[in-house]
Tab-separated table of N, CA, C and O in Angstrom:
chain	number	residue	atom	x	y	z
A	546	MET	N	1.037	-1.254	-0.313
A	546	MET	CA	0.499	-0.177	-0.057
A	546	MET	C	0.465	1.092	0.187
A	546	MET	O	0.779	2.389	-1.118
A	547	ARG	N	2.136	1.303	0.935
A	547	ARG	CA	2.778	2.673	0.953
A	547	ARG	C	3.842	2.695	-0.533
A	547	ARG	O	3.407	3.481	-0.856
A	548	LYS	N	3.149	1.129	-0.980
A	548	LYS	CA	4.348	2.020	-2.376
A	548	LYS	C	3.897	2.019	-2.972
A	548	LYS	O	4.170	3.251	-4.561
A	549	PHE	N	2.422	1.788	-3.431
A	549	PHE	CA	1.022	2.800	-4.290
A	549	PHE	C	1.427	3.602	-3.826
A	549	PHE	O	0.905	4.678	-5.089
A	550	LYS	N	0.893	4.458	-2.485
A	550	LYS	CA	1.283	6.337	-2.580
A	550	LYS	C	2.017	6.533	-2.958
A	550	LYS	O	2.391	7.361	-3.716
A	551	TYR	N	3.177	5.927	-2.910
A	551	TYR	CA	4.577	6.491	-3.480
A	551	TYR	C	4.704	6.777	-4.750
A	551	TYR	O	4.776	7.977	-5.411
A	552	VAL	N	4.359	5.570	-5.609
A	552	VAL	CA	3.785	5.708	-7.171
A	552	VAL	C	3.015	6.563	-7.654
A	552	VAL	O	3.323	7.755	-8.539
A	553	PHE	N	1.882	6.529	-6.583
A	553	PHE	CA	0.490	7.902	-6.656
A	553	PHE	C	1.280	9.048	-7.259
A	553	PHE	O	0.804	9.929	-7.140
A	554	ALA	N	1.836	9.338	-5.925
A	554	ALA	CA	2.788	11.080	-5.335
A	554	ALA	C	3.241	10.669	-6.546
A	554	ALA	O	2.938	12.735	-7.038
A	555	LEU	N	4.118	10.323	-6.961
A	555	LEU	CA	4.751	10.206	-8.411
A	555	LEU	C	5.087	11.236	-9.111
A	555	LEU	O	4.636	11.503	-9.859
A	556	LEU	N	3.188	9.656	-9.524
A	556	LEU	CA	2.991	10.376	-10.911
A	556	LEU	C	1.813	11.668	-11.010
A	556	LEU	O	2.084	12.528	-11.898
A	557	PHE	N	1.522	12.333	-9.375
A	557	PHE	CA	0.805	13.290	-9.438
A	557	PHE	C	2.128	14.890	-9.630
A	557	PHE	O	1.059	15.252	-10.669
A	558	VAL	N	3.125	14.054	-9.295
A	558	VAL	CA	3.584	15.471	-9.245
A	558	VAL	C	4.328	15.312	-10.737
A	558	VAL	O	4.472	16.793	-11.373
A	559	VAL	N	4.386	14.389	-12.158
A	559	VAL	CA	5.056	14.287	-12.580
A	559	VAL	C	3.739	15.063	-13.282
A	559	VAL	O	4.079	15.578	-14.745
A	560	MET	N	2.352	14.445	-13.244
A	560	MET	CA	1.516	15.169	-14.267
A	560	MET	C	1.397	16.709	-14.107
A	560	MET	O	1.092	17.439	-14.953
A	561	ALA	N	1.565	17.097	-12.568
A	561	ALA	CA	1.533	18.638	-12.360
A	561	ALA	C	2.333	19.298	-13.358
A	561	ALA	O	2.188	20.374	-13.268
A	562	SER	N	4.029	18.744	-12.856
A	562	SER	CA	4.724	19.558	-13.401
A	562	SER	C	4.787	19.496	-14.856
A	562	SER	O	5.232	20.647	-15.478
A	563	THR	N	4.160	18.984	-15.642
A	563	THR	CA	4.020	18.606	-17.279
A	563	THR	C	2.947	19.434	-17.048
A	563	THR	O	3.165	20.762	-18.123
A	564	PHE	N	1.785	19.755	-16.805
A	564	PHE	CA	0.977	20.590	-17.006
A	564	PHE	C	0.496	22.520	-16.748
A	564	PHE	O	0.510	22.959	-18.040
A	565	SER	N	1.751	22.734	-16.075
A	565	SER	CA	2.195	23.391	-15.096
A	565	SER	C	3.344	24.480	-16.481
A	565	SER	O	3.661	25.314	-16.832
A	566	PHE	N	4.299	23.921	-16.422
A	566	PHE	CA	5.269	23.799	-16.984
A	566	PHE	C	5.726	23.470	-18.887
A	566	PHE	O	6.388	23.755	-19.158
A	567	GLY	N	5.010	22.796	-19.319
A	567	GLY	CA	4.885	22.408	-20.712
A	567	GLY	C	4.697	23.370	-21.527
A	567	GLY	O	4.662	24.505	-20.841
A	568	GLN	N	4.796	23.357	-22.865
A	568	GLN	CA	4.274	24.348	-23.304
A	568	GLN	C	3.588	24.512	-23.564
A	568	GLN	O	2.433	23.358	-24.119
A	569	LYS	N	3.100	25.383	-24.062
A	569	LYS	CA	1.786	25.641	-24.367
A	569	LYS	C	1.434	26.469	-25.466
A	569	LYS	O	2.335	27.009	-26.205
A	570	TYR	N	0.389	25.790	-26.015
A	570	TYR	CA	0.403	26.433	-27.733
A	570	TYR	C	-1.187	26.997	-27.147
A	570	TYR	O	-1.816	27.060	-27.172
A	571	GLY	N	-1.541	27.951	-28.873
A	571	GLY	CA	-2.872	28.471	-29.399
A	571	GLY	C	-2.959	28.629	-30.357
A	571	GLY	O	-1.982	28.851	-31.411
A	572	HIS	N	-4.263	29.094	-31.199
A	572	HIS	CA	-4.735	29.221	-32.508
A	572	HIS	C	-4.814	30.658	-32.016
A	572	HIS	O	-5.409	30.892	-31.656
A	573	ILE	N	-4.657	31.238	-33.659
A	573	ILE	CA	-5.087	32.023	-34.286
A	573	ILE	C	-5.714	31.863	-35.710
A	573	ILE	O	-5.143	31.492	-36.179
A	574	ASN	N	-6.804	32.779	-35.213
A	574	ASN	CA	-7.294	32.417	-37.188
A	574	ASN	C	-7.089	33.915	-37.704
A	574	ASN	O	-7.313	35.168	-37.713
A	575	SER	N	-5.926	33.900	-38.595
A	575	SER	CA	-5.168	34.903	-39.208
A	575	SER	C	-6.247	35.339	-40.401
A	575	SER	O	-6.030	36.365	-40.372
A	576	GLY	N	-7.421	35.006	-40.577
A	576	GLY	CA	-8.032	36.196	-41.323
A	576	GLY	C	-9.144	36.745	-40.786
A	576	GLY	O	-8.857	37.632	-41.059
A	577	ASN	N	-9.120	36.487	-39.587
A	577	ASN	CA	-9.712	37.517	-38.251
A	577	ASN	C	-8.932	38.943	-38.394
A	577	ASN	O	-8.802	39.626	-37.799
A	578	LEU	N	-7.980	38.176	-38.122
A	578	LEU	CA	-6.952	39.499	-38.176
A	578	LEU	C	-6.048	40.278	-38.513
A	578	LEU	O	-6.565	41.435	-38.948
A	579	MET	N	-6.346	39.610	-40.038
A	579	MET	CA	-6.269	40.712	-41.199
A	579	MET	C	-6.685	41.345	-41.132
A	579	MET	O	-6.820	42.608	-41.890
A	580	VAL	N	-8.473	41.344	-41.502
A	580	VAL	CA	-9.001	41.927	-41.573
A	580	VAL	C	-9.083	43.120	-41.253
A	580	VAL	O	-9.560	44.439	-41.221
A	581	LEU	N	-8.705	43.083	-39.413
A	581	LEU	CA	-8.350	44.226	-38.399
A	581	LEU	C	-7.299	45.113	-38.855
A	581	LEU	O	-7.118	46.037	-38.602
A	582	LEU	N	-6.297	45.182	-39.969
A	582	LEU	CA	-5.396	45.679	-40.371
A	582	LEU	C	-5.387	46.853	-41.556
A	582	LEU	O	-5.703	46.665	-42.361
A	583	PRO	N	-4.805	47.368	-41.433
A	583	PRO	CA	-5.585	48.525	-41.888
A	583	PRO	C	-5.313	48.678	-43.683
A	583	PRO	O	-5.019	49.051	-45.220
A	584	GLU	N	-3.570	48.231	-43.188
A	584	GLU	CA	-3.193	47.655	-44.612
A	584	GLU	C	-3.487	47.057	-45.776
A	584	GLU	O	-3.824	46.452	-47.060
A	585	VAL	N	-4.446	46.002	-44.998
A	585	VAL	CA	-5.163	45.171	-46.080
A	585	VAL	C	-6.087	45.815	-46.729
A	585	VAL	O	-6.770	45.429	-47.933
A	586	ALA	N	-6.775	46.394	-46.160
A	586	ALA	CA	-7.735	47.597	-46.635
A	586	ALA	C	-7.982	48.270	-47.783
A	586	ALA	O	-7.759	48.775	-49.219
A	587	MET	N	-6.189	48.669	-47.688
A	587	MET	CA	-5.023	49.348	-48.932
A	587	MET	C	-5.626	48.103	-50.270
A	587	MET	O	-5.238	48.939	-51.326
A	588	SER	N	-4.653	47.059	-49.344
A	588	SER	CA	-4.559	46.111	-50.877
A	588	SER	C	-5.439	45.774	-51.664
A	588	SER	O	-5.472	45.372	-52.998
A	589	ASP	N	-6.664	45.750	-50.448
A	589	ASP	CA	-7.698	45.205	-51.626
A	589	ASP	C	-8.462	46.949	-52.753
A	589	ASP	O	-8.491	46.920	-53.770
A	590	SER	N	-7.887	47.635	-51.858
A	590	SER	CA	-8.515	48.903	-52.965
A	590	SER	C	-7.610	48.807	-54.409
A	590	SER	O	-7.839	49.032	-55.202
A	591	LEU	N	-6.299	48.647	-53.710
A	591	LEU	CA	-5.083	48.458	-54.995
A	591	LEU	C	-5.750	47.783	-55.920
A	591	LEU	O	-5.635	47.397	-56.622
A	592	LEU	N	-5.908	46.278	-55.247
A	592	LEU	CA	-6.327	44.997	-55.955
A	592	LEU	C	-8.002	44.905	-57.032
A	592	LEU	O	-7.753	44.895	-58.035
A	593	ALA	N	-8.671	46.150	-56.362
A	593	ALA	CA	-10.119	46.753	-57.128
A	593	ALA	C	-9.878	47.399	-58.264
A	593	ALA	O	-9.935	47.198	-58.975
A	594	ASP	N	-8.968	48.038	-57.400
A	594	ASP	CA	-7.944	49.184	-59.288
A	594	ASP	C	-7.690	48.007	-60.148
A	594	ASP	O	-8.086	48.530	-61.341
A	595	TYR	N	-6.559	47.415	-60.060
A	595	TYR	CA	-6.141	46.798	-60.662
A	595	TYR	C	-7.066	45.330	-61.665
A	595	TYR	O	-7.769	45.825	-62.825
A	596	ARG	N	-7.905	44.402	-60.928
A	596	ARG	CA	-9.427	43.715	-61.683
A	596	ARG	C	-10.020	45.429	-61.975
A	596	ARG	O	-10.882	44.709	-63.601
A	597	ASP	N	-10.424	46.776	-62.297
A	597	ASP	CA	-11.195	46.856	-62.594
A	597	ASP	C	-10.624	47.321	-64.132
A	597	ASP	O	-11.185	46.817	-65.083
A	598	SER	N	-9.215	47.699	-64.089
A	598	SER	CA	-8.871	48.014	-65.498
A	598	SER	C	-8.084	46.967	-65.961
A	598	SER	O	-8.738	46.877	-67.415
A	599	LEU	N	-8.079	45.587	-65.564
A	599	LEU	CA	-8.044	44.879	-66.222
A	599	LEU	C	-9.780	43.943	-67.234
A	599	LEU	O	-9.909	44.007	-68.377
A	600	ILE	N	-10.863	44.159	-66.195
A	600	ILE	CA	-12.340	44.237	-66.657
A	600	ILE	C	-12.470	45.034	-68.047
A	600	ILE	O	-13.060	44.601	-68.822
A	601	GLY	N	-12.339	46.457	-67.330
A	601	GLY	CA	-12.673	47.285	-68.848
A	601	GLY	C	-11.492	46.335	-69.964
A	601	GLY	O	-12.488	46.963	-71.129
A	602	GLU	N	-10.671	46.275	-69.925
A	602	GLU	CA	-10.138	46.759	-71.044
A	602	GLU	C	-10.928	44.665	-71.557
A	602	GLU	O	-10.437	44.899	-72.586
A	603	GLY	N	-10.997	43.982	-71.069
A	603	GLY	CA	-11.776	43.286	-71.680
A	603	GLY	C	-12.812	43.689	-71.857
A	603	GLY	O	-13.661	42.869	-72.671
A	604	GLN	N	-14.110	44.275	-71.505
A	604	GLN	CA	-14.771	44.968	-72.081
A	604	GLN	C	-14.935	45.343	-72.950
A	604	GLN	O	-15.575	45.501	-73.782
A	605	LYS	N	-13.527	46.344	-73.546
A	605	LYS	CA	-13.609	47.058	-74.860
A	605	LYS	C	-13.088	45.365	-75.661
A	605	LYS	O	-13.745	46.262	-77.510
A	606	LYS	N	-13.217	44.374	-75.589
A	606	LYS	CA	-12.560	43.364	-76.190
A	606	LYS	C	-13.602	42.797	-76.629
A	606	LYS	O	-14.152	42.714	-78.059
A	607	ALA	N	-14.852	42.899	-75.527
A	607	ALA	CA	-15.758	41.911	-76.132
A	607	ALA	C	-17.290	42.649	-76.214
A	607	ALA	O	-17.717	42.424	-77.779
A	608	GLN	N	-17.188	44.186	-76.543
A	608	GLN	CA	-17.647	45.355	-77.323
A	608	GLN	C	-17.251	45.082	-78.745
A	608	GLN	O	-18.066	44.930	-79.610
A	609	ALA	N	-15.991	44.804	-79.310
A	609	ALA	CA	-15.778	44.770	-80.673
A	609	ALA	C	-15.811	43.773	-80.989
A	609	ALA	O	-17.143	43.454	-82.677
A	610	LEU	N	-16.092	42.325	-80.293
A	610	LEU	CA	-16.346	41.242	-81.321
A	610	LEU	C	-17.402	41.260	-81.271
A	610	LEU	O	-18.278	40.654	-82.431
A	611	GLU	N	-18.750	41.854	-80.691
A	611	GLU	CA	-19.763	42.186	-80.981
A	611	GLU	C	-20.316	42.991	-81.879
A	611	GLU	O	-20.526	42.667	-82.664
A	612	ALA	N	-19.559	43.955	-82.382
A	612	ALA	CA	-19.616	44.544	-83.366
A	612	ALA	C	-19.192	43.482	-84.652
A	612	ALA	O	-20.334	44.104	-85.516
A	613	LYS	N	-18.565	43.087	-84.333
A	613	LYS	CA	-18.072	42.112	-85.896
A	613	LYS	C	-18.756	41.231	-85.335
A	613	LYS	O	-19.186	41.186	-86.856
A	614	VAL	N	-19.360	40.464	-84.497
A	614	VAL	CA	-20.954	39.648	-85.267
A	614	VAL	C	-21.883	40.363	-85.913
A	614	VAL	O	-22.750	39.714	-86.827
A	615	LYS	N	-21.967	41.383	-85.122
A	615	LYS	CA	-23.511	42.191	-86.135
A	615	LYS	C	-23.068	42.632	-87.485
A	615	LYS	O	-23.815	41.994	-88.118
A	616	ASP	N	-22.246	43.017	-87.640
A	616	ASP	CA	-21.465	43.662	-88.562
A	616	ASP	C	-21.772	42.090	-89.761
A	616	ASP	O	-22.527	41.852	-90.766
A	617	PHE	N	-21.223	41.193	-89.278
A	617	PHE	CA	-21.430	39.694	-90.313
A	617	PHE	C	-22.526	39.210	-90.117
A	617	PHE	O	-22.557	38.858	-91.292
A	618	LEU	N	-23.171	39.168	-89.434
A	618	LEU	CA	-24.415	38.021	-89.220
A	618	LEU	C	-25.591	39.608	-90.553
A	618	LEU	O	-26.267	38.929	-91.281
A	619	ALA	N	-25.401	40.689	-89.879
A	619	ALA	CA	-25.493	41.864	-91.274
A	619	ALA	C	-25.564	41.517	-92.696
A	619	ALA	O	-26.229	40.857	-93.984
A	620	ARG	N	-24.130	41.043	-92.988
A	620	ARG	CA	-23.455	41.192	-94.262
A	620	ARG	C	-24.187	39.492	-94.759
A	620	ARG	O	-25.218	39.338	-95.941
A	621	ARG	N	-24.544	39.117	-94.184
A	621	ARG	CA	-24.391	37.447	-94.429
A	621	ARG	C	-26.282	37.110	-94.875
A	621	ARG	O	-26.654	36.713	-95.398
A	622	ASN	N	-26.635	38.027	-93.720
A	622	ASN	CA	-28.336	37.780	-93.735
A	622	ASN	C	-29.165	38.500	-95.531
A	622	ASN	O	-30.145	38.427	-95.708
A	623	SER	N	-27.689	39.921	-95.873
A	623	SER	CA	-28.039	40.580	-96.036
A	623	SER	C	-27.907	39.823	-98.164
A	623	SER	O	-27.739	40.397	-99.131
A	624	GLY	N	-27.027	38.923	-98.285
A	624	GLY	CA	-26.605	37.944	-99.119
A	624	GLY	C	-25.416	38.883	-99.604
A	624	GLY	O	-24.752	38.492	-100.290
A	625	GLU	N	-24.693	39.629	-98.798
A	625	GLU	CA	-23.190	39.934	-99.017
A	625	GLU	C	-21.914	38.693	-99.108
A	625	GLU	O	-21.307	39.117	-100.221
A	626	LEU	N	-22.298	38.069	-98.652
A	626	LEU	CA	-21.040	37.221	-98.365
A	626	LEU	C	-20.824	35.637	-98.812
A	626	LEU	O	-22.735	35.245	-98.931
A	627	THR	N	-20.277	35.065	-99.702
A	627	THR	CA	-21.160	33.761	-100.106
A	627	THR	C	-20.198	32.593	-99.423
A	627	THR	O	-19.984	33.177	-98.193
A	628	PRO	N	-20.608	31.150	-99.183
A	628	PRO	CA	-20.479	30.332	-98.246
A	628	PRO	C	-19.443	30.040	-98.087
A	628	PRO	O	-18.972	30.590	-96.702
A	629	ARG	N	-18.576	30.550	-98.835
A	629	ARG	CA	-16.991	30.586	-98.292
A	629	ARG	C	-16.760	31.523	-97.521
A	629	ARG	O	-15.987	31.538	-97.058
A	630	GLN	N	-16.564	32.520	-97.522
A	630	GLN	CA	-16.702	33.952	-96.967
A	630	GLN	C	-17.092	33.840	-95.698
A	630	GLN	O	-16.370	33.794	-94.473
A	631	GLU	N	-17.927	33.655	-95.384
A	631	GLU	CA	-19.509	32.941	-94.418
A	631	GLU	C	-18.320	32.457	-92.979
A	631	GLU	O	-18.499	32.279	-92.250
A	632	GLN	N	-18.235	30.993	-94.102
A	632	GLN	CA	-17.515	29.766	-93.078
A	632	GLN	C	-15.926	30.666	-92.566
A	632	GLN	O	-15.277	30.426	-91.122
A	633	GLU	N	-15.161	30.994	-93.472
A	633	GLU	CA	-13.337	32.193	-92.988
A	633	GLU	C	-14.064	32.864	-92.080
A	633	GLU	O	-13.274	32.630	-90.834
A	634	GLU	N	-14.993	33.947	-92.021
A	634	GLU	CA	-15.179	35.164	-91.547
A	634	GLU	C	-15.445	34.353	-89.858
A	634	GLU	O	-15.658	34.687	-89.001
A	635	GLY	N	-16.959	33.537	-90.183
A	635	GLY	CA	-17.201	32.923	-89.078
A	635	GLY	C	-16.187	32.053	-88.869
A	635	GLY	O	-16.323	31.950	-87.065
A	636	GLY	N	-15.642	31.681	-88.575
A	636	GLY	CA	-13.864	30.753	-88.138
A	636	GLY	C	-13.346	31.772	-87.560
A	636	GLY	O	-12.937	31.754	-86.255
A	637	LYS	N	-13.049	33.296	-88.109
A	637	LYS	CA	-12.079	34.213	-87.289
A	637	LYS	C	-12.964	34.638	-86.211
A	637	LYS	O	-12.149	35.180	-85.205
A	638	LEU	N	-14.076	34.448	-86.641
A	638	LEU	CA	-15.353	34.950	-85.104
A	638	LEU	C	-14.830	34.194	-83.963
A	638	LEU	O	-15.302	34.318	-82.742
A	639	GLN	N	-15.407	33.103	-84.042
A	639	GLN	CA	-15.108	31.647	-82.852
A	639	GLN	C	-14.035	31.729	-82.676
A	639	GLN	O	-13.268	31.888	-81.337
A	640	GLN	N	-12.727	31.894	-83.175
A	640	GLN	CA	-11.145	32.111	-82.647
A	640	GLN	C	-11.164	33.314	-82.045
A	640	GLN	O	-10.167	33.334	-80.914
A	641	GLU	N	-11.759	34.659	-82.458
A	641	GLU	CA	-11.528	35.998	-81.837
A	641	GLU	C	-12.374	35.226	-80.144
A	641	GLU	O	-12.350	35.261	-79.056
A	642	GLU	N	-13.851	35.076	-80.377
A	642	GLU	CA	-14.292	34.427	-79.206
A	642	GLU	C	-13.067	33.672	-78.177
A	642	GLU	O	-13.644	33.834	-76.593
A	643	GLN	N	-13.028	32.764	-78.535
A	643	GLN	CA	-12.145	31.783	-77.859
A	643	GLN	C	-11.067	31.931	-77.584
A	643	GLN	O	-9.977	32.189	-75.621
A	644	GLN	N	-10.550	33.264	-78.040
A	644	GLN	CA	-9.218	34.601	-77.084
A	644	GLN	C	-9.688	35.375	-76.169
A	644	GLN	O	-8.792	35.452	-74.972
A	645	LEU	N	-11.179	35.106	-76.663
A	645	LEU	CA	-11.656	35.945	-75.481
A	645	LEU	C	-11.505	35.266	-74.287
A	645	LEU	O	-11.602	35.821	-72.787
A	646	GLY	N	-11.913	34.475	-74.425
A	646	GLY	CA	-12.268	33.606	-73.349
A	646	GLY	C	-10.930	32.887	-72.337
A	646	GLY	O	-10.727	32.961	-71.804
A	647	VAL	N	-9.659	32.760	-73.089
A	647	VAL	CA	-8.915	32.465	-72.798
A	647	VAL	C	-7.954	33.971	-72.433
A	647	VAL	O	-7.765	34.159	-70.999
A	648	PHE	N	-8.245	35.254	-72.619
A	648	PHE	CA	-8.469	36.245	-71.702
A	648	PHE	C	-8.679	36.819	-70.741
A	648	PHE	O	-8.328	36.619	-69.042
A	649	GLU	N	-9.819	36.101	-70.846
A	649	GLU	CA	-10.600	36.154	-69.046
A	649	GLU	C	-10.101	35.218	-67.929
A	649	GLU	O	-10.544	35.489	-66.889
A	650	GLN	N	-9.881	34.182	-68.748
A	650	GLN	CA	-8.897	33.472	-67.365
A	650	GLN	C	-8.259	33.785	-67.163
A	650	GLN	O	-7.830	33.388	-65.685
A	651	GLU	N	-7.086	35.024	-68.065
A	651	GLU	CA	-6.112	35.194	-68.176
A	651	GLU	C	-6.315	35.882	-66.629
A	651	GLU	O	-5.067	36.732	-65.859
A	652	VAL	N	-7.406	36.815	-66.940
A	652	VAL	CA	-7.063	37.949	-66.117
A	652	VAL	C	-7.599	37.238	-64.563
A	652	VAL	O	-7.621	37.749	-63.449
A	653	ARG	N	-8.937	36.330	-64.380
A	653	ARG	CA	-8.455	35.764	-63.203
A	653	ARG	C	-7.312	35.213	-61.696
A	653	ARG	O	-6.779	35.469	-61.204
A	654	GLU	N	-6.741	34.519	-63.291
A	654	GLU	CA	-5.507	34.357	-62.927
A	654	GLU	C	-4.099	35.832	-62.868
A	654	GLU	O	-3.711	35.069	-61.483
A	655	LYS	N	-4.504	36.575	-63.005
A	655	LYS	CA	-3.465	37.505	-62.925
A	655	LYS	C	-3.989	38.584	-61.463
A	655	LYS	O	-3.080	38.313	-60.771
A	656	VAL	N	-5.032	38.135	-61.316
A	656	VAL	CA	-5.459	39.367	-60.101
A	656	VAL	C	-5.379	37.970	-59.000
A	656	VAL	O	-4.912	38.620	-57.605
A	657	GLN	N	-5.777	36.842	-59.025
A	657	GLN	CA	-5.302	36.031	-58.197
A	657	GLN	C	-3.771	35.911	-58.416
A	657	GLN	O	-3.019	36.294	-56.559
A	658	MET	N	-3.011	36.265	-58.966
A	658	MET	CA	-1.593	36.037	-58.669
A	658	MET	C	-1.031	38.061	-57.356
A	658	MET	O	-0.710	37.365	-56.842
A	659	LYS	N	-2.426	38.769	-58.471
A	659	LYS	CA	-1.829	40.138	-57.503
A	659	LYS	C	-2.075	39.931	-56.263
A	659	LYS	O	-1.614	40.726	-55.098
A	660	ARG	N	-3.205	39.514	-55.737
A	660	ARG	CA	-3.940	39.065	-54.140
A	660	ARG	C	-2.782	38.465	-54.099
A	660	ARG	O	-2.590	38.981	-52.577
A	661	GLU	N	-2.017	37.590	-54.374
A	661	GLU	CA	-1.667	36.485	-53.624
A	661	GLU	C	0.527	37.706	-53.239
A	661	GLU	O	0.925	37.232	-51.863
A	662	GLU	N	0.861	38.260	-54.055
A	662	GLU	CA	1.654	39.698	-53.886
A	662	GLU	C	1.730	40.578	-52.919
A	662	GLU	O	2.217	40.463	-52.423
A	663	LEU	N	0.103	40.993	-53.049
A	663	LEU	CA	-0.313	41.922	-51.635
A	663	LEU	C	-0.268	41.565	-50.731
A	663	LEU	O	0.018	42.040	-49.474
A	664	LEU	N	-0.541	40.407	-50.465
A	664	LEU	CA	-1.049	39.382	-49.316
A	664	LEU	C	0.135	38.948	-48.692
A	664	LEU	O	-0.567	38.951	-47.541
A	665	SER	N	0.476	38.382	-49.352
A	665	SER	CA	1.564	37.679	-48.483
A	665	SER	C	2.992	38.219	-47.922
A	665	SER	O	2.352	37.768	-47.020
A	666	PRO	N	2.968	39.426	-47.382
A	666	PRO	CA	3.647	39.990	-47.146
A	666	PRO	C	2.831	39.910	-45.645
A	666	PRO	O	3.674	40.318	-44.261
A	667	LEU	N	1.945	40.303	-45.874
A	667	LEU	CA	1.286	40.893	-44.338
A	667	LEU	C	0.748	39.887	-43.904
A	667	LEU	O	0.289	39.157	-42.756
A	668	LEU	N	0.118	38.454	-44.147
A	668	LEU	CA	0.338	37.210	-44.066
A	668	LEU	C	1.302	36.395	-42.632
A	668	LEU	O	1.275	36.104	-42.097
A	669	GLU	N	2.303	37.192	-44.073
A	669	GLU	CA	3.737	36.627	-42.976
A	669	GLU	C	3.866	37.139	-41.488
A	669	GLU	O	4.592	36.762	-40.398
A	670	ARG	N	3.618	37.869	-41.857
A	670	ARG	CA	3.925	38.880	-40.664
A	670	ARG	C	2.631	38.636	-39.430
A	670	ARG	O	2.859	38.724	-38.560
A	671	VAL	N	1.291	38.571	-39.842
A	671	VAL	CA	0.554	37.646	-38.876
A	671	VAL	C	1.284	36.691	-38.117
A	671	VAL	O	0.845	36.143	-37.128
A	672	ASN	N	1.588	35.688	-39.199
A	672	ASN	CA	1.918	34.706	-38.772
A	672	ASN	C	3.501	35.054	-38.313
A	672	ASN	O	3.363	34.467	-36.834
A	673	ASP	N	4.156	35.475	-38.207
A	673	ASP	CA	5.453	35.996	-37.320
A	673	ASP	C	4.935	36.616	-35.631
A	673	ASP	O	5.372	35.941	-34.414
Protein backbone atom coordinates (compact mmCIF):
# COMPACT_ATOMS: atom_id res chain seq x y z
CA MET A 1 0.00 0.00 0.00
CA ARG A 2 2.82 2.32 0.86
CA LYS A 3 4.43 1.65 -2.52
CA PHE A 4 1.15 2.45 -4.22
CA LYS A 5 0.94 5.84 -2.45
CA TYR A 6 4.52 6.58 -3.43
CA VAL A 7 3.86 5.76 -7.12
CA PHE A 8 0.63 7.76 -7.04
CA ALA A 9 2.38 10.79 -5.50
CA LEU A 10 5.20 10.56 -8.04
CA LEU A 11 2.70 10.30 -10.88
CA PHE A 12 0.80 13.31 -9.52
CA VAL A 13 4.00 15.42 -9.33
CA VAL A 14 4.99 14.46 -12.88
CA MET A 15 1.54 15.30 -14.24
CA ALA A 16 1.38 18.59 -12.35
CA SER A 17 4.78 19.67 -13.62
CA THR A 18 3.85 18.69 -17.15
CA PHE A 19 0.72 20.79 -17.09
CA SER A 20 2.28 23.81 -15.48
CA PHE A 21 5.69 23.87 -17.18
CA GLY A 22 4.94 22.26 -20.54
CA GLN A 23 4.77 24.12 -23.78
CA LYS A 24 1.62 26.02 -24.33
CA TYR A 25 0.05 26.19 -27.75
CA GLY A 26 -2.48 28.60 -29.10
CA HIS A 27 -4.40 29.01 -32.30
CA ILE A 28 -5.21 32.24 -34.03
CA ASN A 29 -7.44 32.71 -37.02
CA SER A 30 -5.17 34.77 -39.26
CA GLY A 31 -8.08 35.68 -41.54
CA ASN A 32 -9.91 37.40 -38.69
CA LEU A 33 -6.76 39.21 -37.64
CA MET A 34 -5.93 40.33 -41.17
CA VAL A 35 -9.33 41.95 -41.57
CA LEU A 36 -8.37 44.31 -38.76
CA LEU A 37 -5.14 45.48 -40.43
CA PRO A 38 -5.40 48.81 -42.29
CA GLU A 39 -2.88 47.54 -44.87
CA VAL A 40 -5.41 44.91 -45.96
CA ALA A 41 -7.98 47.56 -46.82
CA MET A 42 -5.37 49.42 -48.85
CA SER A 43 -4.37 46.20 -50.62
CA ASP A 44 -8.01 45.44 -51.37
CA SER A 45 -8.51 48.84 -52.97
CA LEU A 46 -5.34 48.42 -55.07
CA LEU A 47 -6.52 44.98 -56.11
CA ALA A 48 -9.96 46.31 -57.02
CA ASP A 49 -8.39 49.03 -59.19
CA TYR A 50 -6.17 46.47 -60.92
CA ARG A 51 -9.09 44.10 -61.47
CA ASP A 52 -11.29 46.91 -62.81
CA SER A 53 -8.63 47.98 -65.31
CA LEU A 54 -8.32 44.42 -66.61
CA ILE A 55 -12.10 44.03 -66.76
CA GLY A 56 -12.37 47.31 -68.66
CA GLU A 57 -9.88 46.02 -71.22
CA GLY A 58 -11.88 42.80 -71.53
CA GLN A 59 -15.14 44.69 -71.96
CA LYS A 60 -13.60 46.71 -74.80
CA LYS A 61 -12.54 43.49 -76.50
CA ALA A 62 -16.01 41.98 -75.98
CA GLN A 63 -17.73 45.07 -77.41
CA ALA A 64 -15.44 45.01 -80.44
CA LEU A 65 -16.22 41.32 -80.98
CA GLU A 66 -19.95 41.98 -80.58
CA ALA A 67 -19.77 44.72 -83.23
CA LYS A 68 -17.96 42.36 -85.59
CA VAL A 69 -20.58 39.65 -85.03
CA LYS A 70 -23.43 42.08 -85.71
CA ASP A 71 -21.71 43.27 -88.87
CA PHE A 72 -21.12 39.67 -89.97
CA LEU A 73 -24.75 38.70 -89.34
CA ALA A 74 -26.03 41.74 -91.19
CA ARG A 75 -23.83 41.02 -94.23
CA ARG A 76 -24.74 37.34 -94.15
CA ASN A 77 -28.46 38.04 -93.95
CA SER A 78 -28.26 40.55 -96.79
CA GLY A 79 -26.53 37.97 -99.01
CA GLU A 80 -23.27 39.89 -99.41
CA LEU A 81 -21.15 36.93 -98.39
CA THR A 82 -20.45 33.76 -100.30
CA PRO A 83 -20.62 30.49 -98.36
CA ARG A 84 -16.83 30.35 -98.32
CA GLN A 85 -16.58 33.91 -96.93
CA GLU A 86 -19.18 33.05 -94.31
CA GLN A 87 -17.16 30.05 -93.25
CA GLU A 88 -13.87 31.99 -93.11
CA GLU A 89 -15.28 34.97 -91.24
CA GLY A 90 -17.27 32.71 -88.92
CA GLY A 91 -14.08 30.81 -88.10
CA LYS A 92 -12.25 34.07 -87.40
CA LEU A 93 -15.04 35.21 -85.08
CA GLN A 94 -15.01 31.89 -83.25
CA GLN A 95 -11.26 32.19 -82.84
CA GLU A 96 -11.64 35.71 -81.42
CA GLU A 97 -14.32 34.44 -79.04
CA GLN A 98 -11.94 31.72 -77.82
CA GLN A 99 -9.20 34.31 -77.38
CA LEU A 100 -11.61 36.38 -75.31
CA GLY A 101 -12.26 33.33 -73.11
CA VAL A 102 -8.50 32.82 -72.70
CA PHE A 103 -8.13 36.50 -71.79
CA GLU A 104 -10.88 36.11 -69.19
CA GLN A 105 -9.01 33.17 -67.63
CA GLU A 106 -5.77 35.17 -67.69
CA VAL A 107 -7.51 38.02 -65.89
CA ARG A 108 -8.60 35.64 -63.11
CA GLU A 109 -5.05 34.30 -62.80
CA LYS A 110 -3.49 37.78 -62.83
CA VAL A 111 -5.88 39.03 -60.16
CA GLN A 112 -5.14 35.97 -58.00
CA MET A 113 -1.38 36.46 -58.42
CA LYS A 114 -1.68 40.16 -57.59
CA ARG A 115 -3.74 39.30 -54.51
CA GLU A 116 -1.09 36.87 -53.32
CA GLU A 117 1.63 39.42 -54.06
CA LEU A 118 -0.13 42.09 -52.00
CA LEU A 119 -1.26 39.93 -49.09
CA SER A 120 1.63 37.48 -48.64
CA PRO A 121 3.85 39.96 -46.73
CA LEU A 122 0.94 40.80 -44.46
CA LEU A 123 0.14 37.12 -43.87
CA GLU A 124 3.79 36.44 -43.03
CA ARG A 125 3.75 39.31 -40.55
CA VAL A 126 0.58 37.99 -38.93
CA ASN A 127 2.01 34.47 -38.70
CA ASP A 128 5.24 35.75 -37.14
